[in-house]
Coordinates of C-alpha atoms in Angstrom, one line a residue:
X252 CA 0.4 -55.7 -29.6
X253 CA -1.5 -53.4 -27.0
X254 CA -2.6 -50.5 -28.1
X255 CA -0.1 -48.6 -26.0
X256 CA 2.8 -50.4 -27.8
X257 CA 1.7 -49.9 -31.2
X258 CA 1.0 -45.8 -31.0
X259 CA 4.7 -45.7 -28.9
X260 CA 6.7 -47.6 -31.3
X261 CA 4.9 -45.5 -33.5
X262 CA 6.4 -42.8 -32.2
X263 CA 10.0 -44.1 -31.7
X264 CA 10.1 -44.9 -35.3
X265 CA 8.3 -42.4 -37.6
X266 CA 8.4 -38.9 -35.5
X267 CA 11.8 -38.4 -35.1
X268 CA 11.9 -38.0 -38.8
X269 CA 9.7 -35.1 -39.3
X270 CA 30.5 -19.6 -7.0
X271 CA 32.0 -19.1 -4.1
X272 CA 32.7 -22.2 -2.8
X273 CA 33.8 -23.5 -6.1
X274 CA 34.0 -27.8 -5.9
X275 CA 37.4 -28.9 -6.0
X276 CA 39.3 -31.0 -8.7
X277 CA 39.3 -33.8 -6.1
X278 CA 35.7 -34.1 -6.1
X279 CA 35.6 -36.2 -9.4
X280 CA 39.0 -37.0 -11.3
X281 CA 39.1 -40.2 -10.4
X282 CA 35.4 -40.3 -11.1
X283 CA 35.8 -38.9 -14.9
X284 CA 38.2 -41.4 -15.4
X285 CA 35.6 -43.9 -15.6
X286 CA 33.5 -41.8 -17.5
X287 CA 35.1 -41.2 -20.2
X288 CA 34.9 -44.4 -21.9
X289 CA 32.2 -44.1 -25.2
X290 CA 32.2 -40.6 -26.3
X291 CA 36.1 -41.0 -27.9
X292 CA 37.7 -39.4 -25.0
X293 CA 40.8 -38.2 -24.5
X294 CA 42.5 -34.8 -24.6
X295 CA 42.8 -32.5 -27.5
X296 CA 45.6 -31.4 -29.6
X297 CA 47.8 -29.2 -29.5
X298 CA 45.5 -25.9 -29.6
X299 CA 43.0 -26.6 -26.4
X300 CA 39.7 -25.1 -26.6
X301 CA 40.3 -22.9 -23.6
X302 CA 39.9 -19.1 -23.4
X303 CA 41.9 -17.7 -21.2
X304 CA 43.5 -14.3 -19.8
X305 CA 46.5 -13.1 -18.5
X306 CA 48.7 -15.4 -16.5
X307 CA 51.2 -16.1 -13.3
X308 CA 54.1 -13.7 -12.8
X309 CA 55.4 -14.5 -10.0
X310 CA 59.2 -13.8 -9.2
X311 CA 61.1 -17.6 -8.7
X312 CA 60.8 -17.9 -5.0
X313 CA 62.6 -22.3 -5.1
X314 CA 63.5 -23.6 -1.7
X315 CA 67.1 -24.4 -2.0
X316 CA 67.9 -27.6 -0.9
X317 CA 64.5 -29.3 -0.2
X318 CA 64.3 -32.8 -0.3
X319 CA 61.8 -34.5 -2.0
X320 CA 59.3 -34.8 0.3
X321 CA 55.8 -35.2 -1.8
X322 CA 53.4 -37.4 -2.1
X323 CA 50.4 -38.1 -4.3
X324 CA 48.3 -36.2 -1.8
X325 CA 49.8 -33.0 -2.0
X326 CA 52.7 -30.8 -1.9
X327 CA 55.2 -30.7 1.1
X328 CA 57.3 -28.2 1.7
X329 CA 60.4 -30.6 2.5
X330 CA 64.0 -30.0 5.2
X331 CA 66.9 -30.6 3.7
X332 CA 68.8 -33.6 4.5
X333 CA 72.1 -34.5 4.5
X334 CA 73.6 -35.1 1.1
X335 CA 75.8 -38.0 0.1
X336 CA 78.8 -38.1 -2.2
X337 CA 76.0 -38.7 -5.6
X338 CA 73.9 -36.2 -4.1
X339 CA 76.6 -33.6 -4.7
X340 CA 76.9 -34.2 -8.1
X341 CA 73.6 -32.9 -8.8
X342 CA 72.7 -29.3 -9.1
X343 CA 69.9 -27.4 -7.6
X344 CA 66.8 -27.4 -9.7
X345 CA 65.1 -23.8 -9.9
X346 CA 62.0 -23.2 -11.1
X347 CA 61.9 -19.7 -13.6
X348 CA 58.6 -19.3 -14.8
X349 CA 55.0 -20.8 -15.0
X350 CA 53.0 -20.0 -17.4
X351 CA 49.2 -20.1 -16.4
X352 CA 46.1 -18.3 -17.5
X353 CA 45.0 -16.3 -14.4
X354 CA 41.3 -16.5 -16.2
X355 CA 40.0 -19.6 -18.1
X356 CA 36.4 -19.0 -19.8
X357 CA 36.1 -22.1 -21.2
X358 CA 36.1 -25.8 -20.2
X359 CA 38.7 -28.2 -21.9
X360 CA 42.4 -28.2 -21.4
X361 CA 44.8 -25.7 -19.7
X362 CA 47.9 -25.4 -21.6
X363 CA 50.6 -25.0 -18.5
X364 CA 54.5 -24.1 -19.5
X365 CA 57.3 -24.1 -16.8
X366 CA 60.7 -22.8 -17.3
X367 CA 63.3 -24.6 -15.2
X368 CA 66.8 -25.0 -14.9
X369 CA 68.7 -28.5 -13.5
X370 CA 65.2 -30.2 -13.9
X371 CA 64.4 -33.8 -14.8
X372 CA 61.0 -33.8 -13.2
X373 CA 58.2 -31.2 -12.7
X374 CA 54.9 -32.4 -10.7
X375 CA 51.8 -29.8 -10.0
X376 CA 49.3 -30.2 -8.1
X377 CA 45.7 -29.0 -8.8
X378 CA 43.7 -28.1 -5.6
X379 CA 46.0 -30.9 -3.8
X380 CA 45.3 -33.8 -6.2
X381 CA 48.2 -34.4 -8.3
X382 CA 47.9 -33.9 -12.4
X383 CA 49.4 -35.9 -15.1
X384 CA 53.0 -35.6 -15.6
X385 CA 54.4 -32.6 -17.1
X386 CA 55.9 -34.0 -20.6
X387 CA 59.9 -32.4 -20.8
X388 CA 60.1 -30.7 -23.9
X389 CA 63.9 -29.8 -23.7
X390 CA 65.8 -26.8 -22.7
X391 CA 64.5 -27.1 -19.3
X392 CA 60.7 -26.6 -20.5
X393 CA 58.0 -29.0 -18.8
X394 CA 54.4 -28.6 -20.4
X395 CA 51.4 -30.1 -18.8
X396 CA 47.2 -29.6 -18.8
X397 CA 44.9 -28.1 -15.5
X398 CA 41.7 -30.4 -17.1
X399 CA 38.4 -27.2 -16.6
X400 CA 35.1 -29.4 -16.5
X401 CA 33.3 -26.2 -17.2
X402 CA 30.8 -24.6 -15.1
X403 CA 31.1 -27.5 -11.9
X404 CA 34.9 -25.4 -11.8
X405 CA 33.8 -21.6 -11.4
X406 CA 35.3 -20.2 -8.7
X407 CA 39.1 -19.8 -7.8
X408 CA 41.6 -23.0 -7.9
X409 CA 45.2 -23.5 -6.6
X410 CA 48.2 -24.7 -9.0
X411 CA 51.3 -25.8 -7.2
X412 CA 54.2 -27.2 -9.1
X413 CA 57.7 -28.7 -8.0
X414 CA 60.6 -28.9 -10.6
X415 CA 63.0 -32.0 -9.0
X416 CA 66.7 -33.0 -9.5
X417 CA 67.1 -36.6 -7.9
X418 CA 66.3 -35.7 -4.2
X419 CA 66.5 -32.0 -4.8
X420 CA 63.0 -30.3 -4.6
X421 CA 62.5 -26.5 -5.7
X422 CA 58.5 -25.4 -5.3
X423 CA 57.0 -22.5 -7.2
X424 CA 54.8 -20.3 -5.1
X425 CA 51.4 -21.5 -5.2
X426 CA 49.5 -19.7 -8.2
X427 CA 45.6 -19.0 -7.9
X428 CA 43.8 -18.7 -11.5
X429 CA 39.8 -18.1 -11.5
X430 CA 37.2 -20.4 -13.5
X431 CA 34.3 -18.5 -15.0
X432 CA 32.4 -20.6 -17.6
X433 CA 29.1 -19.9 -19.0
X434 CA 26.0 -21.2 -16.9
X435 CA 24.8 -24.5 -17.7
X436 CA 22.6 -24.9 -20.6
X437 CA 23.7 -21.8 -22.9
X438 CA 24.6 -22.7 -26.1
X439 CA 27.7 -22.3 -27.2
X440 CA 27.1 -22.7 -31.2
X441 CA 24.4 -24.8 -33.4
X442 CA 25.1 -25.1 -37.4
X443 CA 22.8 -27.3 -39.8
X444 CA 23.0 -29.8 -42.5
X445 CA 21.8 -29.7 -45.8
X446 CA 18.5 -29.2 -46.8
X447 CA 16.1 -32.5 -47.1
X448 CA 18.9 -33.7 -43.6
X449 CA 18.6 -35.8 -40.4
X450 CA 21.2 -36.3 -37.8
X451 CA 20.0 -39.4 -36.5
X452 CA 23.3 -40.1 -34.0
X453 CA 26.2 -38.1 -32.5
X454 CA 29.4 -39.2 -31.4
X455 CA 32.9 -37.5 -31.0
X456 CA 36.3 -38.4 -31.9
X457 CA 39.6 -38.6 -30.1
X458 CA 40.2 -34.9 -30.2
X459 CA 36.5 -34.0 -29.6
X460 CA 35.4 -32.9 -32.8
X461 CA 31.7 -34.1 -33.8
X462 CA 30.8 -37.3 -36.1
X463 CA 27.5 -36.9 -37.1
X464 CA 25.4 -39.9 -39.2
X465 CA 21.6 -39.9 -40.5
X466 CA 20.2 -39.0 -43.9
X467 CA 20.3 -36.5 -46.6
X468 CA 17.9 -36.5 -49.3
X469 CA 19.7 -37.0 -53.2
X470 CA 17.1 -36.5 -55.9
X471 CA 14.3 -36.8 -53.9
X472 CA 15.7 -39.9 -52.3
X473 CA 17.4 -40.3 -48.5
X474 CA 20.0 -41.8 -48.4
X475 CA 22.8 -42.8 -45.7
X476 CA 25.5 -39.8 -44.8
X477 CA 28.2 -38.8 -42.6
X478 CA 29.9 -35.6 -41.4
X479 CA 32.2 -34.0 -39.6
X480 CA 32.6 -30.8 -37.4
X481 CA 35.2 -28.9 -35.3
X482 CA 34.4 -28.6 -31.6
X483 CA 35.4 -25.1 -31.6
X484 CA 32.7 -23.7 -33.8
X485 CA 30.5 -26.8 -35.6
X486 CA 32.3 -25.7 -39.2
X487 CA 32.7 -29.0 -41.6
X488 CA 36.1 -30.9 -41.5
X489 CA 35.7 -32.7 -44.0
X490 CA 36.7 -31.8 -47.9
X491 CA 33.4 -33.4 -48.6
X492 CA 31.4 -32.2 -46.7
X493 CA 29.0 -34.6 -46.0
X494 CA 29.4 -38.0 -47.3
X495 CA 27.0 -40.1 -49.0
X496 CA 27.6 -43.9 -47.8
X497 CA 25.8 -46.1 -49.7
X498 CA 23.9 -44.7 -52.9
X499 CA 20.6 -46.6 -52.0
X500 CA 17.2 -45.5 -49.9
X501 CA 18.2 -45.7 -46.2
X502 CA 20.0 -44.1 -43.0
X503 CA 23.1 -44.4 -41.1
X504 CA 21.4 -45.1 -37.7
X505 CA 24.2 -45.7 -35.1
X506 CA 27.8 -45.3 -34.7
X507 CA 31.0 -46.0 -32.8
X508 CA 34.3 -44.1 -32.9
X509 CA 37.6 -46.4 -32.1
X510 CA 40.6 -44.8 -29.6
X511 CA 42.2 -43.9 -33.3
X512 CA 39.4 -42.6 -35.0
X513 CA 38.1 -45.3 -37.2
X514 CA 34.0 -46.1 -37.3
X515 CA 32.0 -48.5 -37.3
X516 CA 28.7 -47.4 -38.8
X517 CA 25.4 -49.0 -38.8
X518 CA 22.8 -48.9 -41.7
X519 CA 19.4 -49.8 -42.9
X520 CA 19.4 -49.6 -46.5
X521 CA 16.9 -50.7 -49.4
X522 CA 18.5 -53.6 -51.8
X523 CA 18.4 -54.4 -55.0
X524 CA 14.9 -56.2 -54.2
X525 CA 13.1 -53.6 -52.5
X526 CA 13.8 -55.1 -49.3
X527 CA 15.5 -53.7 -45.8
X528 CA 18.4 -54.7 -45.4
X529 CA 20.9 -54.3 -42.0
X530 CA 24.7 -53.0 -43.3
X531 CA 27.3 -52.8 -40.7
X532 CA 30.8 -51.2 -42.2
X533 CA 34.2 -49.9 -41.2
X534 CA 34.9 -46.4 -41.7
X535 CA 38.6 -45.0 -41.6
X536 CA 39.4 -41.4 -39.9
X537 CA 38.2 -39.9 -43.2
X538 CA 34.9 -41.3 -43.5
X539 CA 35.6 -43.7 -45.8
X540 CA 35.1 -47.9 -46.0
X541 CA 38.7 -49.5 -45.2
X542 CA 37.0 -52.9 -46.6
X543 CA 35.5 -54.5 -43.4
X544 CA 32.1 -55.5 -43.2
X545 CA 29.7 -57.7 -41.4
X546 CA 27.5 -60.3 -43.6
X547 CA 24.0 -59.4 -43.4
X548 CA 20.5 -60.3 -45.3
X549 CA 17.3 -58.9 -45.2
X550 CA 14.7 -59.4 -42.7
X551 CA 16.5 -58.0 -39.7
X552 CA 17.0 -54.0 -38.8
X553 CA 19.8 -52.7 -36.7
X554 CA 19.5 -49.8 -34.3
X555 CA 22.6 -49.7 -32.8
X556 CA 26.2 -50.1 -32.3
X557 CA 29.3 -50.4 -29.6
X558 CA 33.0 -51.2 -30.2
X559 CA 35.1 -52.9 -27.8
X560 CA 38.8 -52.0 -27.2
X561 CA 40.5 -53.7 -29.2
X562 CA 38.3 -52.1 -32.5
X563 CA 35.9 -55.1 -33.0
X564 CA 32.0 -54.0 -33.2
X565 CA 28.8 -55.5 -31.3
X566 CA 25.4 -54.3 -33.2
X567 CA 21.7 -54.9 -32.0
X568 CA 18.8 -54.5 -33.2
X569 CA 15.2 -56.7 -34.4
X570 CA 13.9 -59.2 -36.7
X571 CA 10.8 -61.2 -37.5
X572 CA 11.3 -65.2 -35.4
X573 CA 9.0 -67.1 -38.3
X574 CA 6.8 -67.7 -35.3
X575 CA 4.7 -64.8 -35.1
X576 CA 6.7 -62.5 -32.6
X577 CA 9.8 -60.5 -32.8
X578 CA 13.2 -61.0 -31.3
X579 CA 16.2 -59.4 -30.5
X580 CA 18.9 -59.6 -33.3
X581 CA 23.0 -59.4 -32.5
X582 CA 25.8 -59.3 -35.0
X583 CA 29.6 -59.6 -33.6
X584 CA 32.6 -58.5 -35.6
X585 CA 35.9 -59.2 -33.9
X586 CA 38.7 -56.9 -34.5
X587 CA 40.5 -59.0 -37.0
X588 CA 37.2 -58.6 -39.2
X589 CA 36.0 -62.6 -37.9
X590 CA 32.5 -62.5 -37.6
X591 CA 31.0 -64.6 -34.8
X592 CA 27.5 -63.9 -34.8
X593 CA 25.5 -62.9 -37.8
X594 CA 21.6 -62.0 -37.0
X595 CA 22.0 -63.8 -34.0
X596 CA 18.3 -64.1 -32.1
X597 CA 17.6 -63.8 -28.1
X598 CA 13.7 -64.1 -27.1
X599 CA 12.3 -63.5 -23.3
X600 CA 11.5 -66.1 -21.7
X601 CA 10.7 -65.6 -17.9
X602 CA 12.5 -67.1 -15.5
X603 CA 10.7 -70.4 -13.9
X604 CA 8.2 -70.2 -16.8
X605 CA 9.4 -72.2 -20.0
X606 CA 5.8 -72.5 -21.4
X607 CA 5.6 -68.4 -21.2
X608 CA 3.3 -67.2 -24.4
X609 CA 5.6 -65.8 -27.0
X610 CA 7.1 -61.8 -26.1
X611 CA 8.0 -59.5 -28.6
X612 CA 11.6 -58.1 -27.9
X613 CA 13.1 -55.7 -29.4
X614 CA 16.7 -54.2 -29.1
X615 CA 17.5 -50.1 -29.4
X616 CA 20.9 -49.8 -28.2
X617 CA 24.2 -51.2 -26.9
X618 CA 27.0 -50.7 -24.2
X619 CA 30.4 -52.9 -24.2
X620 CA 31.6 -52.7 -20.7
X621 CA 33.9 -54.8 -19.1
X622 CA 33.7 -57.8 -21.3
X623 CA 29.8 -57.4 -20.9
X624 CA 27.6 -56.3 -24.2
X625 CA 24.2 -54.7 -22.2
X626 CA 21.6 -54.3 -24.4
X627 CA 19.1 -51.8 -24.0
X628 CA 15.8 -52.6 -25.7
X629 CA 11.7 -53.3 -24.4
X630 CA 9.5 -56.4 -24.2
X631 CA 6.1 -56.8 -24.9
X632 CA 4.0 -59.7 -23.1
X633 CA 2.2 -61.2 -20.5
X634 CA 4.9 -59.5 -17.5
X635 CA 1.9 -59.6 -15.4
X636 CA -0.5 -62.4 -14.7
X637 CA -3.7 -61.2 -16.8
X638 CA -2.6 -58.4 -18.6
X639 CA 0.0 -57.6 -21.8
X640 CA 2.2 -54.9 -21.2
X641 CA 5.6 -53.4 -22.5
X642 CA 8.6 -53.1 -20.3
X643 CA 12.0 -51.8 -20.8
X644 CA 14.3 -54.5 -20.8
X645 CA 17.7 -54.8 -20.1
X646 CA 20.0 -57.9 -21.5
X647 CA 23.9 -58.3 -20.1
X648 CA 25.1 -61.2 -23.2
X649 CA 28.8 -62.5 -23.6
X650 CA 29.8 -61.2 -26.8
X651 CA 31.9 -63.9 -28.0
X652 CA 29.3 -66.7 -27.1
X653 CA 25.7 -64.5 -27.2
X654 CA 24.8 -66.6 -23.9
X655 CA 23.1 -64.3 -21.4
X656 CA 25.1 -63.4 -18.0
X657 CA 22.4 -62.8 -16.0
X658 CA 18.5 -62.9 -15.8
X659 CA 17.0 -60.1 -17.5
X660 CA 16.4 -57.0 -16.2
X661 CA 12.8 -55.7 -16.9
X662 CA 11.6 -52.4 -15.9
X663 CA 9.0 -52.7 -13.0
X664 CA 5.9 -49.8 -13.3
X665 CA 6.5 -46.4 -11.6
X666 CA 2.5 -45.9 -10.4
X667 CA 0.0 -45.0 -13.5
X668 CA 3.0 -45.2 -15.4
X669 CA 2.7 -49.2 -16.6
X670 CA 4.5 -49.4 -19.7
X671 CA 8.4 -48.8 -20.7
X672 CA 10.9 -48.9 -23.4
X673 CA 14.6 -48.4 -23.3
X674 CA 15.7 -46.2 -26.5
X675 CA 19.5 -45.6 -25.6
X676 CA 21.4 -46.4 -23.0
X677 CA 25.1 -45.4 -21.5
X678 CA 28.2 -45.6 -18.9
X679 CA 27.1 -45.3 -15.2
X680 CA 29.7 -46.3 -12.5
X681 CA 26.8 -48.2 -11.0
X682 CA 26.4 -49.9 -14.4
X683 CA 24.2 -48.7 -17.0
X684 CA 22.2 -45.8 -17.5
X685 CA 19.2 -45.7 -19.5
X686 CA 16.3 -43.3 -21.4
X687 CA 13.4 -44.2 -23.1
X688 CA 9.3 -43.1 -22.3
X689 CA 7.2 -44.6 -19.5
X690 CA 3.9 -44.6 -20.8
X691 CA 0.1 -44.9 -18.9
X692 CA -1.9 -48.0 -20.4
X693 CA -4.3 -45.9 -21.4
X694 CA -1.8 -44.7 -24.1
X695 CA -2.5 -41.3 -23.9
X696 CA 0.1 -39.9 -22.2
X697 CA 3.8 -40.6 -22.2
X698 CA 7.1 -39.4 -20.5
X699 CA 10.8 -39.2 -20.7
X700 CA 12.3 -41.6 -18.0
X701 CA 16.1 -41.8 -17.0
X702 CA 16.4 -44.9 -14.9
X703 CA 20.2 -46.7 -13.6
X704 CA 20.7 -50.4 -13.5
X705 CA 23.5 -52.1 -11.2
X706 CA 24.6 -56.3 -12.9
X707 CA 22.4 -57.8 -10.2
X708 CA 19.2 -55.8 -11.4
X709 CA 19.0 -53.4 -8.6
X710 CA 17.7 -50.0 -9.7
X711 CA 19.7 -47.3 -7.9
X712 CA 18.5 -44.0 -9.9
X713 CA 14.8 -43.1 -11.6
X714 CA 13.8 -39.6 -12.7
X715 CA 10.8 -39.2 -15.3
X716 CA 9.6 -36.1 -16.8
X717 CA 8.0 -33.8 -19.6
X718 CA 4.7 -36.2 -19.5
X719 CA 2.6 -35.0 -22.7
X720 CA 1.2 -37.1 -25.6
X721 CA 4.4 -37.7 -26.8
X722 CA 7.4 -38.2 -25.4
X723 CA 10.9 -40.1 -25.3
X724 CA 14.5 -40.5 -24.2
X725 CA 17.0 -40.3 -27.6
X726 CA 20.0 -39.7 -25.6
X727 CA 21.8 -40.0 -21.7
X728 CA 24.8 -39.8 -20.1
X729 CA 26.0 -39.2 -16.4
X730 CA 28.6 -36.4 -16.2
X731 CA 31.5 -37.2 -13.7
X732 CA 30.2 -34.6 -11.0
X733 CA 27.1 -36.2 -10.8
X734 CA 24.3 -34.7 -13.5
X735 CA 22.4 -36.5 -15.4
X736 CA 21.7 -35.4 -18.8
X737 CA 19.1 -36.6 -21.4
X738 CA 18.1 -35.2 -24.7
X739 CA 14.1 -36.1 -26.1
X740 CA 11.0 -35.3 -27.8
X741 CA 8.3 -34.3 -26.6
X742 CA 4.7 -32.8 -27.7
X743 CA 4.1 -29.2 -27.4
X744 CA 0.9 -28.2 -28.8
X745 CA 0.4 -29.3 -31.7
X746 CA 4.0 -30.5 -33.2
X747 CA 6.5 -32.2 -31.8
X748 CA 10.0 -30.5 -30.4
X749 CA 13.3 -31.6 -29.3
X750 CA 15.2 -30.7 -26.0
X751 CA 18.3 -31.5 -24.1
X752 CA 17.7 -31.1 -20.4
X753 CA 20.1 -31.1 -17.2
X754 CA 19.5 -32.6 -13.5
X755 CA 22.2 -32.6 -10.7
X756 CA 21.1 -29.7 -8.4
X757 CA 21.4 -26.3 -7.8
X758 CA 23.5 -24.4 -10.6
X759 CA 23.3 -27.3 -12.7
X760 CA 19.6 -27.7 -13.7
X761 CA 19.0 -26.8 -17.1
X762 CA 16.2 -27.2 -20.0
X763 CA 17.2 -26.4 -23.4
X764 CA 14.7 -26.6 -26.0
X765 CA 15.1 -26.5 -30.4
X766 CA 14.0 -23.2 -31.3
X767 CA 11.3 -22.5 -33.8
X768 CA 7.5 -22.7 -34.4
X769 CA 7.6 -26.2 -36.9
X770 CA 8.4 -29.7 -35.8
X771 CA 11.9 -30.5 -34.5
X772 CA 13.3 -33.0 -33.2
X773 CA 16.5 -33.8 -30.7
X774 CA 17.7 -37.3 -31.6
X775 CA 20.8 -37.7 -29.5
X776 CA 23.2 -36.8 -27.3
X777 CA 27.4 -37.2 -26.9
X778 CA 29.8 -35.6 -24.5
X779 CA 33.2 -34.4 -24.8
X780 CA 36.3 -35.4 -22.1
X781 CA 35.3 -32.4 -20.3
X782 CA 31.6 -32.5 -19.6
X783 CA 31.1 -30.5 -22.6
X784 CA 27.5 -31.8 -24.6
X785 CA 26.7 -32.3 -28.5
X786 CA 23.3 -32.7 -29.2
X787 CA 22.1 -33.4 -32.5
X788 CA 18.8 -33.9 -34.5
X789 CA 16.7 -32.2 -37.2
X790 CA 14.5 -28.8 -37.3
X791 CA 11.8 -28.8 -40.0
X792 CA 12.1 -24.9 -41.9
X793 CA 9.2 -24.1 -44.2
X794 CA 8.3 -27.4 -44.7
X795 CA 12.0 -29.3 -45.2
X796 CA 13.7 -31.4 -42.5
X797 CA 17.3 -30.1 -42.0
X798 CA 20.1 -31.7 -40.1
X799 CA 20.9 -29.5 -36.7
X800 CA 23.9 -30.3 -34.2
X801 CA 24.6 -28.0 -31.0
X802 CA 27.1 -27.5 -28.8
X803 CA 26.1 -27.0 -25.0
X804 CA 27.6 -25.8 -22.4
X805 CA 28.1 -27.5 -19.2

C-alpha cells in the first residue's frame, strides 16, 4: 500500500481507541418523513420531552352550522348548506377547550388535548399543513402532537383545529404558541461510561432513548458491551447497567435497532485460538441474545451493520482474498434467521479493464434503502494510469443475490486532496450521504470530507474541513431542513480530539468540540425523530479511556 493508505488506515483503526421570520412546518414534513428512516424513528411515549409554558384559553368561539369545507391545504371557514333529512339527526359539534403550551423550550412532541362535545373527528392544522389525526380518547377528548424540530422552529406558529360531526364543522379560534429552543450546538447533557470504556457506535430506539455499543475493560481485558440511556437526561435504563456480550477480548463495533426494539449487533471477538473472529447476534429490547446468529469463522472483520424492514440484517466488512489483496466481505441474515451470504467477497475491478492489477477494498459501513444494500467503504489501486491511490468507494449490491446494481462509484480527487475513504455513510433524499478523510499524497495532512451520491454516480453535495495531520468522518446525517451534520477526529496540537460540527447556514452553523486537555475521541453520531443529535465516543481522564455520550441540541 502507499504510504498515504497505510498511516490513514492507521488512523481509522488504532486512534479512535485512545427569529423573526420563523420557517414554517411546511417547509420540511414531508421532507422528515423520509428522513427518519435509520435512527429508530418514531414518536415518543406517552411523556414527550417538551418543556412547555402556560397554554390556550380561549373562550369556544364554533361556527354553528359550517359545513365541512377543508381540505388538506388548510382550514376553511365553510357556509352552511342545506341539510337533509340524516343531516338532521346529527347534533352540532362544539369545540370546549384546546389545550396547548403557549411556550415550548424544547424540541420533540407537543402533547395537544381538545374538549369537544358531538365530535367524531377533530383535524388541526399547523402553520396550514395538516397534522396527524387527533386519536379519540372518549368523553369527547381528541389528543394529538404539534412535532417542534428544535431550533429551525423558533419563532411564533399557528394551531388551528376543527372538531366535525358528519358534514357539521365547528373551528376553534386560531391559537398562536411561540418556539424558543436553545441555539444550535449547546449541549443539552453528556454522562460517561465506566472507567477502562469506549463507545464505539450510537443508535436510538423507537422512543428515542440512546443504545450505545463498544468496549469496557474486565480484569484488564476489553471486552464487547452494551448500554442504554434515557433521552431526557443520558441516566442508564438498564438494571444492568452496562452489559458485557461476549466474555472474550473484542468490541461491539456496529449496530442496528429494529421498528420494535430488537438489535442486531456486530462483533470482533478473540476465539478460543487466539484468532479474530466476526460475530453477528440478535439482541432483544433488553439487551439480551434471543438465539439468532449469523455463522462466521475467522479471517474476516466486520465494521458495520443495517437491518431491513422486515428485521433481517446486512453486515460488511473485510477479509484477506488468498491472493495477496483484500476484499470486501458481506454477510446476509434474513428475518426468519436464513442466512444467505456468509463472508461473501466483492473485489474492484474497473469497468472495461478485466486484466486490472489486484485493488485492495475494504468495506466501513452500510445503508439498506429501498431494496438496495450501499456500501460505504475505500479502494486502493492503480485508479489512475501511473500512480496507486485510495479512493472512497461506494458499492449499491442486491442483498439477496450480492450481485452489484450498478458500476461502482469511486470518489474522484478534490485538487491536492488525491486520496479518500468512506468511514460511515447515511440517508440522503438524493441517495446516500457519506464521511470519511480526503487526504494529500504526500500523507501529511488529512481532512474530514462529507460528500452525497445520487444511484447513477452523480455527486450533488461535497464539503471538506478541519484539514490537520489527522483527521476523519465517524459519523453523518442530513437533518430534514437541510443541515448537514458530521461528528470526527481531528489533531489539535499534539493529541487527538473529537467534535460534532453543523453546516446549513445562518443560525444553524455550529462546532462542538470534547472538552478537556488529554486525547478524546468523537466516534459517532445518531439523530432522534426530531433533529435532535447523540454523539458518542471516548475522553481519556488521567491516563484511562472512558465511554462519553452527548446530547446536542439542534
Amino acid at each position: 500500500m502507499s504510504r498515504w493508505v497505510s498511516s490513514a488506515i492507521l488512523a481509522v483503526f488504532t486512534l479512535p481507541a485512545c427569529a423573526d421570520h420563523a420557517p414554517s412546518f411546511a417547509a420540511f414534513a414531508a421532507y422528515d418523513s423520509k428522513m427518519s428512516g435509520g435512527t429508530g424513528g418514531g414518536s415518543t411515549d406517552g411523556a414527550p420531552m417538551t418543556t412547555a409554558e402556560g397554554g390556550t384559553s380561549a373562550s369556544p368561539m364554533a361556527t354553528a352550522g359550517d359545513a365541512d369545507g377543508t381540505d388538506s391545504g388548510g382550514v376553511s371557514s365553510g357556509e352552511t348548506g342545506s341539510t337533509t333529512a340524516s343531516d338532521a339527526e346529527l347534533l352540532q359539534p362544539r369545540i370546549l377547550e384546546v389545550d396547548m403550551p403557549a411556550k415550548v423550550h424544547l424540541a420533540g412532541p407537543v402533547a395537544v388535548s381538545v374538549t369537544t362535545e358531538d365530535t367524531s373527528l377533530v383535524r388541526a392544522w399547523l402553520d396550514g399543513v395538516e397534522l396527524e389525526p387527533f386519536a379519540d380518547q372518549g368523553d369527547g377528548v381528541f389528543v394529538g402532537e404539534v412535532p417542534i424540530f428544535g431550533a429551525v422552529d423558533n419563532g411564533e406558529h399557528v394551531l388551528e383545529v376543527t372538531a366535525s360531526s358528519g358534514p357539521l364543522v365547528a373551528h376553534w379560534p386560531p391559537a398562536t404558541f411561540t418556539v424558543a429552543t436553545p441555539a444550535p450546538g449547546g449541549q443539552a447533557w453528556a454522562t460517561l461510561g465506566p472507567s477502562g470504556s469506549t463507545t464505539r457506535r450510537v443508535a436510538v430506539t423507537p422512543e428515542d432513548d440512546v443504545i450505545e455499543v463498544g468496549s469496557v475493560e474486565v480484569d484488564g481485558v476489553s471486552k464487547p458491551s452494551i448500554r442504554k440511556r434515557s433521552r431526557a437526561n443520558g441516566s442508564e435504563l438498564w438494571p444492568e447497567g452496562t452489559i458485557v456480550l461476549d466474555e472474550r477480548e473484542g468490541s461491539a463495533d456496529a449496530l442496528a435497532v429494529l421498528p420494535d426494539g430488537r438489535m442486531w449487533i456486530a462483533m470482533n471477538v478473540k476465539n478460543a485460538n487466539k484468532q479474530w473472529q466476526p460475530r453477528i447476534v440478535q439482541l432483544d429490547a433488553a439487551g439480551h441474545e434471543t438465539g439468532v446468529e449469523a455463522p462466521t469463522e475467522p479471517g474476516a472483520t466486520v465494521r458495520g451493520i443495517a437491518a431491513d424492514d422486515e428485521g433481517g440484517a446486512f453486515a460488511v466488512g473485510f477479509g484477506g482474498s488468498g491472493f495477496g489483496d483484500m476484499d470486501i466481505v458481506m454477510w446476509w441474515l434474513r428475518h426468519d434467521g436464513v442466512a444467505m451470504h456468509s463472508a461473501k467477497t466483492w473485489d474492484h475491478v474497473p469497468v472495461g479493464d478485466p486484466n486490472a492489477p489486484e485493488f485492495d477494498d475494504l468495506a466501513f459501513d452500510v445503508l439498506l434503502k429501498d431494496g438496495v444494500a450501499w456500501i460505504a467503504g475505500a479502494s486502493t489501486g492503480f485508479h489512475e494510469i501511473d500512480k496507486k491511490h485510495t479512493r472512497g468507494i461506494l458499492v449499491q449490491m442486491d442483498p439477496e443475490t450480492a450481485a452489484p446494481l450498478e458500476p461502482p462509484i469511486v470518489a474522484p480527487p478534490y485538487g491536492d486532496w488525491s486520496d479518500s475513504m468512506f468511514l460511515v455513510i447515511g440517508d440522503h433524499p438524493d441517495g446516500a450521504i457519506v464521511t470519511g478523510m480526503e487526504g494529500k499524497s504526500s500523507g501529511n495532512a488529512q481532512q474530514i470530507t462529507v460528500q452525497v451520491y445520487q444511484p447513477d454516480g452523480a455527486r450533488t453535495y461535497l464539503w471538506s474541513g478541519f484539514a490537520s495531520p489527522v483527521a476523519y468522518g465517524t459519523g453523518v446525517a442530513w437533518l430534514s431542513h437541510g443541515v448537514m451534520i458530521v461528528s470526527g477526529v481531528v489533531q489539535d496540537g499534539d493529541v487527538l480530539r473529537g467534535l460534532l460540527s453543523g453546516r446549513g447556514g445562518p443560525g444553524t452553523n455550529f462546532d462542538h468540540y470534547f472538552p478537556g486537555i488529554e486525547p478524546s475521541a468523537a466516534n459517532g453520531l445518531a439523530r432522534t425523530a426530531y433533529n435532535q443529535v447523540l454523539v458518542a465516543g471516548e475522553r481519556t481522564l488521567g491516563g484511562v479511556r472512558q465511554a462519553r455520550v452527548a446530547r446536542i441540541h439542534q
